[in-house]
Short mmCIF file of C-alpha atoms in Angstrom, two decimals:
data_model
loop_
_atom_site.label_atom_id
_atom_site.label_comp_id
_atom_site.label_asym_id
_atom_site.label_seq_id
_atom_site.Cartn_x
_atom_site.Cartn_y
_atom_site.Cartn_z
CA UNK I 1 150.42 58.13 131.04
CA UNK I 2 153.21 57.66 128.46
CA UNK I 3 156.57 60.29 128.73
CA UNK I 4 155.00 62.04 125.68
CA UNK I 5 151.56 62.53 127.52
CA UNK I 6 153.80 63.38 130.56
CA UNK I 7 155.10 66.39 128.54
CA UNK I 8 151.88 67.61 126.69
CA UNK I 9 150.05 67.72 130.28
CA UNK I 10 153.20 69.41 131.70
CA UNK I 11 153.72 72.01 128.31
CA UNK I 12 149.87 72.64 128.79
CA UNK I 13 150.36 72.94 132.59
CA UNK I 14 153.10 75.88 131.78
CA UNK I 15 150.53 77.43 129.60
CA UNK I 16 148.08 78.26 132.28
CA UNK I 17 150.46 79.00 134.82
CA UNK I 18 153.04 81.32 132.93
CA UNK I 19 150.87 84.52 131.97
CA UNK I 20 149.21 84.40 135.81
CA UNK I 21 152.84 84.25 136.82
CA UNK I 22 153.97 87.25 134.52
CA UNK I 23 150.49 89.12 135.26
CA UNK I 24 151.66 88.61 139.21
CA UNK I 25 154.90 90.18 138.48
CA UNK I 26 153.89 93.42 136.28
CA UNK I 27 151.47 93.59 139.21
CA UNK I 28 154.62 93.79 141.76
CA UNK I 29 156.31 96.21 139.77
CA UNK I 30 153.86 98.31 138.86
CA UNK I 31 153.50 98.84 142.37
CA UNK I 32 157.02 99.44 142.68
CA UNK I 33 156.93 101.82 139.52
CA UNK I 34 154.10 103.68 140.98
CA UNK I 35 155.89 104.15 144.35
CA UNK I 36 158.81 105.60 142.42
CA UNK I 37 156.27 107.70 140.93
CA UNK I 38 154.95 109.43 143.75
CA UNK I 39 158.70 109.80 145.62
CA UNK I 40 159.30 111.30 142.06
CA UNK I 41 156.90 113.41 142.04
CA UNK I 42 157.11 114.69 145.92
CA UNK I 43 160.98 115.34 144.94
CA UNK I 44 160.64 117.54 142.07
CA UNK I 45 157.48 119.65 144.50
CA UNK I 46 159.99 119.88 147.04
CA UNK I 47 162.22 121.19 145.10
CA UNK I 48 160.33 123.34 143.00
CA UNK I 49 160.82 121.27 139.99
CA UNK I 50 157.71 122.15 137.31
CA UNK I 51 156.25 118.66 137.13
CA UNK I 52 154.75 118.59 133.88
CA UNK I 53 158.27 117.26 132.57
CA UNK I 54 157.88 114.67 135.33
CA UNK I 55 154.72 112.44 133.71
CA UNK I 56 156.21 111.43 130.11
CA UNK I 57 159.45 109.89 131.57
CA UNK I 58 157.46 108.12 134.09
CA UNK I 59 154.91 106.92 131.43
CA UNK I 60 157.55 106.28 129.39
CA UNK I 61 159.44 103.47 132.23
CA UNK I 62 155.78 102.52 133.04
CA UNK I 63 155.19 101.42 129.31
CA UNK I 64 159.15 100.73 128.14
CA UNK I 65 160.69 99.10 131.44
CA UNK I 66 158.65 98.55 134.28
CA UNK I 67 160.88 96.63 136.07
CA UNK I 68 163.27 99.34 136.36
CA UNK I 69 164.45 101.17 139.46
CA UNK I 70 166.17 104.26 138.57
CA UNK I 71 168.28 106.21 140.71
CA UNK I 72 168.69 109.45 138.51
CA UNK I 73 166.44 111.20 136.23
CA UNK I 74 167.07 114.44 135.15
CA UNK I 75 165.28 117.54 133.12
CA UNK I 76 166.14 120.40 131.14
CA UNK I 77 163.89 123.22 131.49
CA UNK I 78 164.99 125.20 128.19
CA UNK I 79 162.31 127.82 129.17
CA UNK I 80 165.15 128.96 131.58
CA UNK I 81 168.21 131.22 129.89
CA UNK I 82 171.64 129.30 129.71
CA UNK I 83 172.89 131.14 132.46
CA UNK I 84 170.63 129.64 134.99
CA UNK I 85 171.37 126.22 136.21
CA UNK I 86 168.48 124.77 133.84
CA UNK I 87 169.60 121.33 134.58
CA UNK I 88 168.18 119.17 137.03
CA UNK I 89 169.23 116.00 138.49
CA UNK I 90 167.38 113.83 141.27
CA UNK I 91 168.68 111.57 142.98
CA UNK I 92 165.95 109.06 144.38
CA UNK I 93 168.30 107.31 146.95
CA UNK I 94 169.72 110.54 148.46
CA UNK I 95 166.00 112.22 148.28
CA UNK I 96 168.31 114.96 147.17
CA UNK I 97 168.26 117.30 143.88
CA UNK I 98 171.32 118.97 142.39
CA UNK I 99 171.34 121.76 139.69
CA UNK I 100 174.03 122.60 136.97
CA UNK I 101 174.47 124.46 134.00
CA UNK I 102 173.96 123.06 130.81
CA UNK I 103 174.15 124.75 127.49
CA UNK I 104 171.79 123.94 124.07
CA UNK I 105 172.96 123.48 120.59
CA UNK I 106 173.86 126.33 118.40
CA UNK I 107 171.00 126.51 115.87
CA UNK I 108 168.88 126.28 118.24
CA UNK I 109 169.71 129.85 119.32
CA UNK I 110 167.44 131.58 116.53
CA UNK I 111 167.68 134.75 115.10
CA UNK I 112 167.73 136.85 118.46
CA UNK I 113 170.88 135.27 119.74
CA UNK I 114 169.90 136.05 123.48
CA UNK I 115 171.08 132.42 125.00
CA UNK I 116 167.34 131.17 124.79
CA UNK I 117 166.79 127.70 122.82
CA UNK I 118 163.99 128.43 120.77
CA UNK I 119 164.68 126.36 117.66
CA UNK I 120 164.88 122.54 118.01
CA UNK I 121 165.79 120.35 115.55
CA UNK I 122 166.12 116.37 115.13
CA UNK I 123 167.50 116.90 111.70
CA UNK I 124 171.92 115.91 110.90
CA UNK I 125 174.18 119.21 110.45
CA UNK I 126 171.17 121.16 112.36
CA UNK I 127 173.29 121.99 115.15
CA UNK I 128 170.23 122.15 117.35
CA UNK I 129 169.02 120.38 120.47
CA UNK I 130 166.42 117.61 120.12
CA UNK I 131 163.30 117.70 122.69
CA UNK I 132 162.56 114.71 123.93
CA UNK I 133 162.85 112.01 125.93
CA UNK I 134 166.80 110.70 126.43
CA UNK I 135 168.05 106.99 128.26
CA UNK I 136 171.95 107.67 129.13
CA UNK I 137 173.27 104.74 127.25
CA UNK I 138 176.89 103.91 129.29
CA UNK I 139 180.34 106.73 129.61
CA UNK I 140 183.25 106.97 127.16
CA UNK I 141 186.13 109.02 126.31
CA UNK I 142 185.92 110.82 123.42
CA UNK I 143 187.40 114.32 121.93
CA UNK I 144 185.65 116.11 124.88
CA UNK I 145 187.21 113.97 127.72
CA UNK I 146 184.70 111.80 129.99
CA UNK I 147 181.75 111.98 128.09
CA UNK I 148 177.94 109.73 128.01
CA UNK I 149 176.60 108.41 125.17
CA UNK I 150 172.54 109.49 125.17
CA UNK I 151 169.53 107.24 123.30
CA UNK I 152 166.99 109.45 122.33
CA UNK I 153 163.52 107.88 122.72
CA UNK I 154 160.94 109.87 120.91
CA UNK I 155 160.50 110.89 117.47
CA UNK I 156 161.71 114.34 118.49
CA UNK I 157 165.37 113.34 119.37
CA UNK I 158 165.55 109.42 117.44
CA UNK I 159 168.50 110.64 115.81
CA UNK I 160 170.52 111.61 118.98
CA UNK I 161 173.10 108.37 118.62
CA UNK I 162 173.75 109.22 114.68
CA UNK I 163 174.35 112.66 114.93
CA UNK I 164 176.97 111.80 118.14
CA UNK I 165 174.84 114.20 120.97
CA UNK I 166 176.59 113.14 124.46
CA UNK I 167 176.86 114.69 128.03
CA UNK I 168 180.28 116.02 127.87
CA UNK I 169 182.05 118.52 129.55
CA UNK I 170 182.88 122.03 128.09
CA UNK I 171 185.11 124.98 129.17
CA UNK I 172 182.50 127.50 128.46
CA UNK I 173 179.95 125.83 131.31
CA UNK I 174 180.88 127.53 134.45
CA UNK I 175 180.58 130.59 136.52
CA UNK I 176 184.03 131.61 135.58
CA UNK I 177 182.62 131.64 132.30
CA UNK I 178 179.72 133.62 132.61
CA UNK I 179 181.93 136.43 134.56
CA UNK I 180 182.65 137.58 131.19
CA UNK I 181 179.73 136.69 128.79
CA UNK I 182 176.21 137.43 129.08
CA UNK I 183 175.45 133.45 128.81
CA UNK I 184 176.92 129.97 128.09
CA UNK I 185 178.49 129.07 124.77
CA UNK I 186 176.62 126.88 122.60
CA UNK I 187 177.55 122.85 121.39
CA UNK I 188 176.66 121.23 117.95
CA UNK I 189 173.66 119.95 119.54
CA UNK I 190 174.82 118.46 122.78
CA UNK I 191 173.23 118.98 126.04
CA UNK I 192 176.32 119.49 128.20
CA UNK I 193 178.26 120.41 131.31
CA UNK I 194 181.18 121.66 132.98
CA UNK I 195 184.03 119.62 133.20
CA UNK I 196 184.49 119.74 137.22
CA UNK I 197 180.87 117.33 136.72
CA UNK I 198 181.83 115.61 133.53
CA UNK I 199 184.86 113.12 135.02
CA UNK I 200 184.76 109.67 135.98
CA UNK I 201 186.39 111.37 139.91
CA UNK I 202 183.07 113.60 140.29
CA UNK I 203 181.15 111.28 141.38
CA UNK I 204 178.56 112.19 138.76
#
């Protein structure tokens, strides 16, 4: 067998062996994924976490990134008035679930003005929240201090990176605030917190 035979027969050797290699390995994680899945799943129930919001992210890392293990996931139940900690964050290491506030866009208020988000929007200069899948896409500091850039993933929130909306912290997040108004202010659009959870110190 000449070198050139030697590396058809090896090229054509790779070609059988690669895609029962990769079909091994989505295998392995989508065993891993669908462990995550049900820990997910038995966290939010524990919790009392509605799980409907639960089954598009996890279709979503199933489909997108099924080799990831992620630690936090969180969801914003904008059912919920903005002076209810709407926002919840699980923690898959910890088994553990923590709840903050977390306010909603301006225009997406609507005419009632009764800190409900019934109007969302996807659209630049809305000033509305986007539904929708979001990937948190690394921490900077901007004009609001400590602050996360957010990806949005669906159609419904695609825009999220041009029109800037981050986690940041606010001043008009917190029970101090809510001592004096009937419910949280409002952003341009960004799904936020306090600023006691929005530092690099936090922890969070």
């Amino acid at each position: 067998m000449t070198k050139d035979q030697s590396a058809v027969a090896i090229d054509q050797e790779r070609a059988r062996t690669l895609p029962q290699i990769d079909k091994t390995m989505n295998t392995y994680a989508r065993k891993l994924t669908d462990s995550d899945s049900d820990r997910l799943r038995t966290l939010a129930k524990q919790f009392g976490i509605d799980p409907a919001p639960i089954k598009r992210p996890i279709a979503f890392e199933d489909k997108e990134r099924p080799y990831a293990r992620l630690r936090y996931w969180a969801v914003l139940d904008f059912a919920l008035r903005s002076d209810q900690k709407r926002l919840s964050v699980l923690d898959m290491v910890e088994q553990s679930v923590d709840r903050y506030y977390c306010f909603h866009g301006k225009g997406s208020e609507g005419s009632a003005n009764d800190g409900y988000a019934t109007v969302f929007s996807n659209r630049s200069s809305s000033n509305a929240s986007s539904l929708g899948i979001y990937t948190c896409a690394g921490p900077y500091d901007g004009d609001n201090g400590y602050s996360m850039r957010l990806d949005g993933e669906e159609a419904t929130n695609s825009n999220a990176r041009s029109r800037a909306v981050v986690m940041h912290g606010a001043n008009y997040v917190s029970d101090q605030w809510l001592r004096h108004h009937p419910y949280l202010g409002r952003s341009s659009g960004c799904p936020s917190v306090g600023h006691a959870y929005a530092s690099k110190s936090s922890g969070n």
